[in-house]
Structure formats: structure tokens, C-alpha cells
CSV table of C-alpha atoms in Angstrom, one decimal:
chain,number,residue,atom,x,y,z
A,21,UNK,CA,17.1,-16.1,20.2
A,22,UNK,CA,14.1,-14.0,19.4
A,23,UNK,CA,12.7,-14.4,15.9
A,24,UNK,CA,10.2,-12.1,14.3
A,25,UNK,CA,7.1,-13.8,13.2
A,26,UNK,CA,6.1,-12.9,9.7
A,27,UNK,CA,2.5,-13.1,8.7
A,28,UNK,CA,1.6,-14.2,5.2
A,29,UNK,CA,-0.1,-11.5,3.1
A,30,UNK,CA,-1.7,-12.0,-0.3
A,31,UNK,CA,-0.4,-10.0,-3.3
A,32,UNK,CA,-3.8,-10.3,-4.9
A,33,UNK,CA,-5.6,-8.9,-1.9
A,34,UNK,CA,-3.1,-6.1,-1.5
A,35,UNK,CA,-3.3,-5.3,-5.2
A,36,UNK,CA,-7.1,-5.2,-5.2
A,37,UNK,CA,-7.1,-3.0,-2.1
A,38,UNK,CA,-4.6,-0.7,-3.7
A,39,UNK,CA,-6.7,-0.6,-6.9
A,40,UNK,CA,-10.1,0.1,-5.4
A,41,UNK,CA,-9.3,1.7,-2.0
A,42,UNK,CA,-5.7,2.7,-2.5
A,43,UNK,CA,-6.3,6.4,-2.5
A,44,UNK,CA,-7.2,6.0,1.2
A,45,UNK,CA,-4.2,3.9,1.9
A,46,UNK,CA,-6.1,0.8,2.9
A,47,UNK,CA,-3.6,-1.5,1.2
A,48,UNK,CA,-0.9,0.0,3.4
A,49,UNK,CA,-2.9,-0.9,6.6
A,50,UNK,CA,-3.4,-4.4,5.2
A,51,UNK,CA,0.3,-4.8,4.8
A,52,UNK,CA,0.9,-3.5,8.3
A,53,UNK,CA,2.4,-0.2,7.3
A,54,UNK,CA,0.5,2.1,9.6
A,55,UNK,CA,2.5,5.3,9.1
A,56,UNK,CA,2.3,5.2,5.3
A,57,UNK,CA,-1.3,4.3,5.5
A,58,UNK,CA,-2.1,7.3,7.7
A,59,UNK,CA,-0.1,9.6,5.4
A,60,UNK,CA,-2.0,8.4,2.3
A,61,UNK,CA,-5.3,8.7,4.2
A,62,UNK,CA,-4.7,12.2,5.5
A,63,UNK,CA,-3.3,13.5,2.1
A,64,UNK,CA,-6.4,12.2,0.4
A,65,UNK,CA,-8.8,13.6,2.9
A,66,UNK,CA,-7.2,17.0,3.1
A,67,UNK,CA,-6.5,17.2,-0.6
A,68,UNK,CA,-9.8,18.9,-1.1
A,69,UNK,CA,-8.2,22.1,0.3
A,70,UNK,CA,-5.8,22.1,-2.6
A,71,UNK,CA,-8.3,21.3,-5.4
A,72,UNK,CA,-7.8,17.6,-5.0
A,73,UNK,CA,-4.4,17.6,-6.6
A,74,UNK,CA,-2.8,15.7,-3.7
A,75,UNK,CA,-5.7,13.3,-3.8
A,76,UNK,CA,-5.0,12.6,-7.5
A,77,UNK,CA,-1.3,12.1,-6.8
A,78,UNK,CA,-2.0,9.6,-4.1
A,79,UNK,CA,-4.5,7.8,-6.4
A,80,UNK,CA,-1.8,7.5,-9.1
A,81,UNK,CA,0.7,6.1,-6.5
A,82,UNK,CA,-1.9,3.6,-5.3
A,83,UNK,CA,-2.6,2.6,-8.9
A,84,UNK,CA,1.1,2.0,-9.6
A,85,UNK,CA,1.4,0.0,-6.4
A,86,UNK,CA,-1.6,-2.1,-7.4
A,87,UNK,CA,0.0,-3.0,-10.7
A,88,UNK,CA,3.3,-3.8,-8.9
A,89,UNK,CA,1.5,-6.0,-6.3
A,90,UNK,CA,-0.6,-7.8,-8.9
A,91,UNK,CA,2.3,-8.6,-11.3
A,92,UNK,CA,4.7,-10.0,-8.7
A,93,UNK,CA,4.7,-13.7,-8.0
A,94,UNK,CA,3.6,-14.5,-4.4
A,95,UNK,CA,7.1,-15.4,-3.3
A,96,UNK,CA,8.7,-12.2,-4.5
A,97,UNK,CA,5.8,-10.2,-3.1
A,98,UNK,CA,6.2,-11.8,0.3
A,99,UNK,CA,10.0,-11.3,0.4
A,100,UNK,CA,9.9,-7.7,-0.8
A,101,UNK,CA,6.8,-6.2,0.9
A,102,UNK,CA,6.1,-8.5,3.9
A,103,UNK,CA,9.5,-9.7,5.1
A,104,UNK,CA,11.7,-6.7,4.1
A,105,UNK,CA,8.8,-4.2,4.6
A,106,UNK,CA,9.3,-2.1,1.4
A,107,UNK,CA,6.8,0.7,2.1
A,108,UNK,CA,6.7,2.6,-1.1
A,109,UNK,CA,6.8,1.1,-4.6
């Protein structure tokens, strides 16, 4: 039987990355979510074309995710965001 190996990720590290670099999607890359990370990065970078409104929205999403990551206990965080791969909120 082939079992998927799940790497341990820190909710504190993910939360701090979301808080300080979340607008660029860095916390998504840390958690292994490449596609959502690229989406956040591109929306932030190209948000200048639309007067930074998309960049602001991505920043708000990252801030909310930072709060969620930092307030979860490590077991719940690991279960929800690492094992079950919940990409958004």
C-alpha cells in the first residue's frame, strides 16, 4: 500500500509568513500550495494596474489567514491545513 508522507509545518511560521509576506503568497508556498501561492503573487504584482485594489484584497485575505493560523492549536492546524490541504481560509 502506498501512503502519502505528510511533512510537519508550523502554524506559527505559516502565520508569521502570512502576516508579513502574505500579500505575496509566501505562506502558501510554505504550506506546499503552489497554485494558490502563484495566484496571490500574480494578483499582488499586477494589482498596480488596477490602482492596487486587488493587492489590498489579497493583503486582507493574507491577514485573515494569519489570524486563523496563529489562533489554531498545532494539532488542528496540521490536520486542517497540512493533511487535508485546505487552501483558502
